[in-house]
Amino acid sequence: MAAALTAAQAGLIGCEHCGLLVRAASADEPGHCPRCGSPLESRRRQSIERTWALVIAAAICYIPANLLPVLGTTTLGSTEYDTIMGGVVFLYTSGSWPLALIVLIASVMVPLGKLIALGYLLISVQRRSSSSNRERTRLYRMVEFIGRWSMLDVFVDTFTVALVQLSPLMAVSPGPGVMFFAAVVVLTMIAATTFDPRLIWDAGGEPESRIG
Amino acid sequence: MADALDSNTLPQATLTPPRRSRISAIWLIPLLAAAVAIGIAVNRILNEGPTISILFQSAEGVEANKTIIKYKDVKIGQVTAVELHQNYSKVMVTARIDKHAEGLMVEDAKFWVVQPQVTLSGVSGLSTLLSGNYIGFEMGKSSKPQRHFTGLKVAPVIPIDQPGREFELTASDLGSVSVGSPLYFRRLQVGQVMTYQLAPDGNSVSISVFVNAPFDHFVSAQTRFWNASGVDVSLGDGGLDVRTQSLVSLLVGGIAFATPSSAVEPAPATADTTFVLYADRATAMKQPETISRHYVLYFTESLRGLTVGAPVTLFGLPAGEVADVGIDIDPATTEVRGRVEIVAYPERLVSDMHTEQSSSAQAMVQNPEQSHAFFQRLVMDRGLRAQLRSGSLLTGQLFVAFDFFPDAPKAEVDWGPKMPVIPTVPGTVTNLEDKVSDILAKVDKIPFETIGSEVAQTLLALNEAIKDIDKAVNRIDKGVIPELKPAISAVRSAMMSADRVLKNTDATLLGKDAPGQLELRDALQEVSRAARSLRVLTDYLERNPSSLIRGKNGEKP
Ligand SMILES: [Zn+2]
């Protein structure tokens, strides 16, 4: 793909806050916006480092989110705890495989997919890969879009806990896994916004010293 | 494109001193996440209790990841796997024990499956109807840790921390006593039979009983134990004597104990004391006789009804018993007369005496010469004679009574070659069989066997029904069960009223219209009705499990 001239290459920076297009003071120190005084950034500061940190944190949380129970069901004195995978297996064995599939996709595959996608974007940017930039941008947009919808399990959990309180006959309580699950969702959402998609296109042009 | 812009017209950015770049604070987030995750993992590993295995003959209602192990109603572990073992003849249950209960897993710890059970001595495990079966646990005394156990078939009778003491009884046969049979003291249940076993020589049975604290305090070295199973009807010279402990003991056997009031040393018995289990109360409470004197009596009247062991009384107080009954022919006169040999226990009379005199009387009893002389004086001066009297109203049994007949012809004790012969007077035996047959008929009418089999059958039916419910409830996992509650409470109240009646019945068993029997019958019918309705409900639930949540069709839930 032919690389178009970027604003950075032209020594120009758009103020992210008031939208003023200014000439950068220098390539290394873009300076401040003369109109609103905000610091100018050609690319989001430390985008890759921050995104990596958040992706790694999300990946760490992903393990206990799947190992710890997310839901405790108390029926007449005996309490059972279910993990996400336990719930998927239960739904599948009890015959409702479409539901099992939905839970599997929304709760296991999507968070994992987001982590892998962000990791791939980060690595490809760091390696200055210039191929399939368009696809990578599309992937990034998907990750950003999906972010708020992968809360499905946390939603279901919250609703169930709020609705099913027929104590002492039956009660439902959240398990510790929910916290980690929410953490994965929130961290990947922040990571998606921290990642600067402009970096994808930088690789095609001149070497960028401001990355990182 | 670029040259269309005049870059000089664009505003110039202002420059501020550069900030030093350092490692971003953002890395605190993954560090924090890692710390929390590792913390949880470490906590899990540290709190991981031991995994144990228990071998059961059968593990009814035990499910992996569902059944829990309880001790004093507190969860101490959970079953993780249930599998067949040892040529498929046994069930191996694997369970993870909570960390806090790790110290309980010692050599002689006991496990058993708790399920609803209706027995003659009560209803147990009713809560498992709703929560499912669980594994009961009883701690051991040992301190040696163990991980592999063999489960018990039934729950142990006595919890290990139950205060009290164990005593050993020996009996000629087991009778109707079984494990769990009640132990009574003044008709109060104070313990249970723990185990029994045949003596190595096969000549006796040894029975271990447990007396709960503080009642174990009443067991002294002189305490007598007797078999309290069934109804003890004795027709002695004191009239009709009916003794029962309770209807429960009638059905499942029981043991009673008491200490004779004459016992001199009421100090509590040591734990290793062995007692004899007597057949009945009368035998148990009989005094051991230290001094016995033999006398011969001659009667000219019929001795029909006088048996060996018949009582000999003085002033109506027991003073001895008949040792031998026979006839005697005087070769010179060819006179045939009845010869009765009696054994007198003078100490018995001394124990009935006033305390101030008993010591001098005791001294006289110890000295045969002195007591003979005293006896001779009683016979000669006061007219002491032996007489046959009708003792038993029921069978026309006779007993020997000593009484004073001042008008009787003068006689004296004949200190014969072997045994002294005491003069007698003719008896006045009256037949009271009419009165007796009345009482006999009443006792006859009590349908003990029917009561027993009815109770057993009803309980069996109830147990079956409860098991059905149990299965249905287990199947409808996590169901909300509004209809089951009234049915179960109906069974419970019916059984409680049956139990109450069982407890009260023996008091009123021999009443005029025997109301206890009627009540018992009513209660039993109530129990079987409840069992029937439970069965109907179970069947309905099996066909329409959804009704648990929605209620019956056409009805509001
Ligand atoms: Zn600005």
Short mmCIF file of N, CA and C in Angstrom, two decimals, chain A residues 77-169:
data_model
loop_
_atom_site.label_atom_id
_atom_site.label_comp_id
_atom_site.label_asym_id
_atom_site.label_seq_id
_atom_site.Cartn_x
_atom_site.Cartn_y
_atom_site.Cartn_z
N GLY A 77 -30.08 -24.78 51.85
CA GLY A 77 -28.99 -25.11 52.77
C GLY A 77 -27.70 -25.51 52.12
N SER A 78 -27.74 -26.02 50.89
CA SER A 78 -26.47 -26.41 50.29
C SER A 78 -26.11 -25.40 49.20
N THR A 79 -24.88 -24.99 49.20
CA THR A 79 -24.43 -23.97 48.25
C THR A 79 -23.52 -24.60 47.22
N GLU A 80 -23.77 -24.25 45.97
CA GLU A 80 -22.92 -24.75 44.90
C GLU A 80 -22.30 -23.57 44.18
N TYR A 81 -21.04 -23.69 43.81
CA TYR A 81 -20.37 -22.62 43.09
C TYR A 81 -20.09 -23.07 41.67
N ASP A 82 -20.36 -22.16 40.74
CA ASP A 82 -20.15 -22.51 39.34
C ASP A 82 -19.15 -21.56 38.71
N THR A 83 -18.22 -22.16 37.95
CA THR A 83 -17.32 -21.35 37.14
C THR A 83 -17.98 -21.13 35.79
N ILE A 84 -17.39 -20.25 34.99
CA ILE A 84 -17.95 -19.99 33.66
C ILE A 84 -17.97 -21.27 32.84
N MET A 85 -16.84 -21.98 32.82
CA MET A 85 -16.76 -23.20 32.02
C MET A 85 -17.72 -24.25 32.56
N GLY A 86 -17.87 -24.28 33.91
CA GLY A 86 -18.82 -25.21 34.52
C GLY A 86 -20.23 -24.92 34.01
N GLY A 87 -20.55 -23.62 33.90
CA GLY A 87 -21.86 -23.24 33.41
C GLY A 87 -22.06 -23.64 31.96
N VAL A 88 -20.99 -23.46 31.16
CA VAL A 88 -21.07 -23.85 29.75
C VAL A 88 -21.31 -25.35 29.63
N VAL A 89 -20.54 -26.13 30.42
CA VAL A 89 -20.68 -27.59 30.38
C VAL A 89 -22.08 -27.97 30.83
N PHE A 90 -22.59 -27.31 31.89
CA PHE A 90 -23.91 -27.64 32.39
C PHE A 90 -24.97 -27.37 31.33
N LEU A 91 -24.86 -26.18 30.66
CA LEU A 91 -25.84 -25.84 29.63
C LEU A 91 -25.77 -26.84 28.48
N TYR A 92 -24.55 -27.23 28.13
CA TYR A 92 -24.40 -28.16 27.01
C TYR A 92 -24.98 -29.52 27.35
N THR A 93 -24.64 -30.03 28.55
CA THR A 93 -25.11 -31.37 28.90
C THR A 93 -26.60 -31.38 29.15
N SER A 94 -27.16 -30.24 29.56
CA SER A 94 -28.60 -30.24 29.78
C SER A 94 -29.35 -29.94 28.49
N GLY A 95 -28.65 -29.92 27.37
CA GLY A 95 -29.34 -29.93 26.08
C GLY A 95 -29.45 -28.59 25.38
N SER A 96 -29.19 -27.48 26.09
CA SER A 96 -29.37 -26.20 25.41
C SER A 96 -28.04 -25.72 24.86
N TRP A 97 -27.58 -26.41 23.81
CA TRP A 97 -26.27 -26.06 23.26
C TRP A 97 -26.21 -24.66 22.65
N PRO A 98 -27.32 -24.09 22.13
CA PRO A 98 -27.18 -22.70 21.62
C PRO A 98 -26.80 -21.73 22.74
N LEU A 99 -27.44 -21.91 23.91
CA LEU A 99 -27.10 -21.06 25.05
C LEU A 99 -25.65 -21.26 25.46
N ALA A 100 -25.25 -22.53 25.48
CA ALA A 100 -23.87 -22.85 25.85
C ALA A 100 -22.91 -22.13 24.91
N LEU A 101 -23.26 -22.12 23.63
CA LEU A 101 -22.40 -21.48 22.62
C LEU A 101 -22.32 -19.98 22.86
N ILE A 102 -23.48 -19.38 23.16
CA ILE A 102 -23.49 -17.93 23.40
C ILE A 102 -22.60 -17.58 24.59
N VAL A 103 -22.77 -18.34 25.69
CA VAL A 103 -21.97 -18.05 26.87
C VAL A 103 -20.49 -18.28 26.57
N LEU A 104 -20.21 -19.36 25.84
CA LEU A 104 -18.82 -19.67 25.52
C LEU A 104 -18.20 -18.52 24.71
N ILE A 105 -18.94 -18.03 23.71
CA ILE A 105 -18.40 -16.96 22.86
C ILE A 105 -18.28 -15.67 23.66
N ALA A 106 -19.37 -15.29 24.35
CA ALA A 106 -19.38 -13.99 25.01
C ALA A 106 -18.42 -13.95 26.19
N SER A 107 -18.26 -15.07 26.88
CA SER A 107 -17.52 -15.01 28.13
C SER A 107 -16.10 -15.53 28.03
N VAL A 108 -15.85 -16.43 27.10
CA VAL A 108 -14.51 -17.02 27.04
C VAL A 108 -13.78 -16.57 25.79
N MET A 109 -14.44 -16.72 24.63
CA MET A 109 -13.75 -16.46 23.38
C MET A 109 -13.51 -14.96 23.16
N VAL A 110 -14.54 -14.13 23.39
CA VAL A 110 -14.40 -12.71 23.08
C VAL A 110 -13.30 -12.05 23.91
N PRO A 111 -13.27 -12.22 25.24
CA PRO A 111 -12.18 -11.60 26.00
C PRO A 111 -10.82 -12.10 25.55
N LEU A 112 -10.76 -13.42 25.30
CA LEU A 112 -9.49 -13.98 24.85
C LEU A 112 -9.12 -13.40 23.48
N GLY A 113 -10.13 -13.30 22.59
CA GLY A 113 -9.90 -12.74 21.25
C GLY A 113 -9.40 -11.32 21.32
N LYS A 114 -9.98 -10.52 22.25
CA LYS A 114 -9.54 -9.14 22.39
C LYS A 114 -8.08 -9.07 22.82
N LEU A 115 -7.74 -9.94 23.78
CA LEU A 115 -6.36 -9.94 24.26
C LEU A 115 -5.41 -10.29 23.12
N ILE A 116 -5.78 -11.31 22.34
CA ILE A 116 -4.91 -11.74 21.25
C ILE A 116 -4.82 -10.64 20.18
N ALA A 117 -5.97 -10.03 19.88
CA ALA A 117 -5.97 -9.00 18.85
C ALA A 117 -5.10 -7.81 19.24
N LEU A 118 -5.25 -7.37 20.51
CA LEU A 118 -4.44 -6.24 20.98
C LEU A 118 -2.97 -6.60 20.97
N GLY A 119 -2.66 -7.82 21.40
CA GLY A 119 -1.27 -8.28 21.40
C GLY A 119 -0.70 -8.28 19.99
N TYR A 120 -1.52 -8.76 19.06
CA TYR A 120 -1.07 -8.81 17.67
C TYR A 120 -0.81 -7.41 17.13
N LEU A 121 -1.75 -6.48 17.42
CA LEU A 121 -1.58 -5.10 16.96
C LEU A 121 -0.31 -4.49 17.53
N LEU A 122 -0.09 -4.69 18.81
CA LEU A 122 1.09 -4.13 19.47
C LEU A 122 2.37 -4.67 18.86
N ILE A 123 2.41 -5.97 18.69
CA ILE A 123 3.64 -6.59 18.16
C ILE A 123 3.88 -6.12 16.73
N SER A 124 2.79 -6.10 15.94
CA SER A 124 2.97 -5.72 14.53
C SER A 124 3.44 -4.26 14.43
N VAL A 125 2.92 -3.39 15.32
CA VAL A 125 3.35 -2.00 15.29
C VAL A 125 4.81 -1.89 15.70
N GLN A 126 5.18 -2.63 16.72
CA GLN A 126 6.57 -2.56 17.21
C GLN A 126 7.54 -3.10 16.17
N ARG A 127 7.05 -4.08 15.39
CA ARG A 127 7.93 -4.65 14.35
C ARG A 127 7.90 -3.80 13.07
N ARG A 128 7.13 -2.72 13.10
CA ARG A 128 7.00 -1.83 11.98
C ARG A 128 6.52 -2.56 10.74
N SER A 129 5.62 -3.47 10.97
CA SER A 129 5.06 -4.19 9.84
C SER A 129 4.20 -3.22 9.04
N SER A 130 4.32 -3.25 7.72
CA SER A 130 3.56 -2.31 6.90
C SER A 130 2.50 -3.02 6.07
N SER A 131 2.37 -4.33 6.28
CA SER A 131 1.41 -5.06 5.47
C SER A 131 0.03 -5.07 6.14
N SER A 132 -0.98 -5.23 5.34
CA SER A 132 -2.39 -5.31 5.73
C SER A 132 -2.77 -4.30 6.80
N ASN A 133 -2.37 -3.05 6.56
CA ASN A 133 -2.70 -1.99 7.50
C ASN A 133 -4.20 -1.79 7.64
N ARG A 134 -4.91 -1.90 6.52
CA ARG A 134 -6.33 -1.68 6.51
C ARG A 134 -7.05 -2.73 7.37
N GLU A 135 -6.60 -3.96 7.22
CA GLU A 135 -7.22 -5.04 8.00
C GLU A 135 -6.96 -4.85 9.48
N ARG A 136 -5.74 -4.39 9.78
CA ARG A 136 -5.39 -4.20 11.18
C ARG A 136 -6.23 -3.07 11.79
N THR A 137 -6.47 -2.04 10.97
CA THR A 137 -7.31 -0.95 11.46
C THR A 137 -8.72 -1.45 11.72
N ARG A 138 -9.19 -2.31 10.80
CA ARG A 138 -10.54 -2.86 10.97
C ARG A 138 -10.59 -3.70 12.25
N LEU A 139 -9.51 -4.48 12.46
CA LEU A 139 -9.44 -5.32 13.67
C LEU A 139 -9.49 -4.44 14.92
N TYR A 140 -8.76 -3.34 14.84
CA TYR A 140 -8.74 -2.44 16.00
C TYR A 140 -10.13 -1.87 16.26
N ARG A 141 -10.82 -1.47 15.18
CA ARG A 141 -12.15 -0.91 15.36
C ARG A 141 -13.10 -1.93 15.96
N MET A 142 -12.92 -3.19 15.56
CA MET A 142 -13.77 -4.25 16.09
C MET A 142 -13.53 -4.42 17.60
N VAL A 143 -12.24 -4.42 17.96
CA VAL A 143 -11.90 -4.58 19.38
C VAL A 143 -12.51 -3.46 20.19
N GLU A 144 -12.42 -2.24 19.65
CA GLU A 144 -12.95 -1.09 20.35
C GLU A 144 -14.48 -1.17 20.47
N PHE A 145 -15.12 -1.63 19.37
CA PHE A 145 -16.58 -1.69 19.35
C PHE A 145 -17.11 -2.76 20.30
N ILE A 146 -16.45 -3.92 20.27
CA ILE A 146 -16.93 -5.08 21.04
C ILE A 146 -16.79 -4.85 22.54
N GLY A 147 -15.85 -3.98 22.88
CA GLY A 147 -15.47 -3.79 24.29
C GLY A 147 -16.63 -3.74 25.25
N ARG A 148 -17.56 -2.85 25.04
CA ARG A 148 -18.61 -2.65 26.04
C ARG A 148 -19.63 -3.77 26.04
N TRP A 149 -19.63 -4.60 24.97
CA TRP A 149 -20.65 -5.66 24.90
C TRP A 149 -20.18 -6.99 25.47
N SER A 150 -18.94 -7.08 25.80
CA SER A 150 -18.48 -8.36 26.33
C SER A 150 -18.70 -8.46 27.84
N MET A 151 -19.46 -7.53 28.37
CA MET A 151 -19.82 -7.57 29.79
C MET A 151 -20.96 -8.55 30.04
N LEU A 152 -21.37 -9.28 29.02
CA LEU A 152 -22.58 -10.09 29.09
C LEU A 152 -22.71 -10.90 30.39
N ASP A 153 -21.62 -11.58 30.73
CA ASP A 153 -21.71 -12.44 31.92
C ASP A 153 -21.87 -11.65 33.20
N VAL A 154 -21.16 -10.55 33.27
CA VAL A 154 -21.28 -9.72 34.46
C VAL A 154 -22.71 -9.20 34.57
N PHE A 155 -23.27 -8.84 33.42
CA PHE A 155 -24.66 -8.40 33.40
C PHE A 155 -25.59 -9.48 33.93
N VAL A 156 -25.47 -10.67 33.32
CA VAL A 156 -26.35 -11.79 33.69
C VAL A 156 -26.21 -12.08 35.19
N ASP A 157 -24.96 -12.09 35.63
CA ASP A 157 -24.68 -12.35 37.04
C ASP A 157 -25.39 -11.33 37.93
N THR A 158 -25.22 -10.07 37.57
CA THR A 158 -25.79 -9.00 38.39
C THR A 158 -27.30 -9.12 38.44
N PHE A 159 -27.89 -9.38 37.28
CA PHE A 159 -29.35 -9.51 37.23
C PHE A 159 -29.81 -10.69 38.10
N THR A 160 -29.13 -11.83 37.91
CA THR A 160 -29.53 -13.03 38.65
C THR A 160 -29.43 -12.80 40.15
N VAL A 161 -28.32 -12.21 40.56
CA VAL A 161 -28.12 -11.98 42.00
C VAL A 161 -29.21 -11.07 42.53
N ALA A 162 -29.57 -10.05 41.73
CA ALA A 162 -30.57 -9.10 42.20
C ALA A 162 -31.95 -9.74 42.23
N LEU A 163 -32.24 -10.62 41.26
CA LEU A 163 -33.60 -11.15 41.15
C LEU A 163 -33.83 -12.38 42.01
N VAL A 164 -32.87 -13.30 42.04
CA VAL A 164 -33.10 -14.57 42.71
C VAL A 164 -32.63 -14.48 44.16
N GLN A 165 -33.50 -13.96 44.99
CA GLN A 165 -33.20 -13.92 46.43
C GLN A 165 -34.42 -14.44 47.17
N LEU A 166 -34.76 -15.71 46.96
CA LEU A 166 -35.93 -16.29 47.60
C LEU A 166 -35.51 -17.00 48.88
N SER A 167 -34.62 -16.34 49.59
CA SER A 167 -34.11 -17.00 50.79
C SER A 167 -35.28 -17.27 51.74
N PRO A 168 -35.31 -18.40 52.46
CA PRO A 168 -34.21 -19.36 52.54
C PRO A 168 -34.29 -20.46 51.49
N LEU A 169 -35.31 -20.44 50.63
CA LEU A 169 -35.43 -21.53 49.67
C LEU A 169 -34.29 -21.51 48.67
#
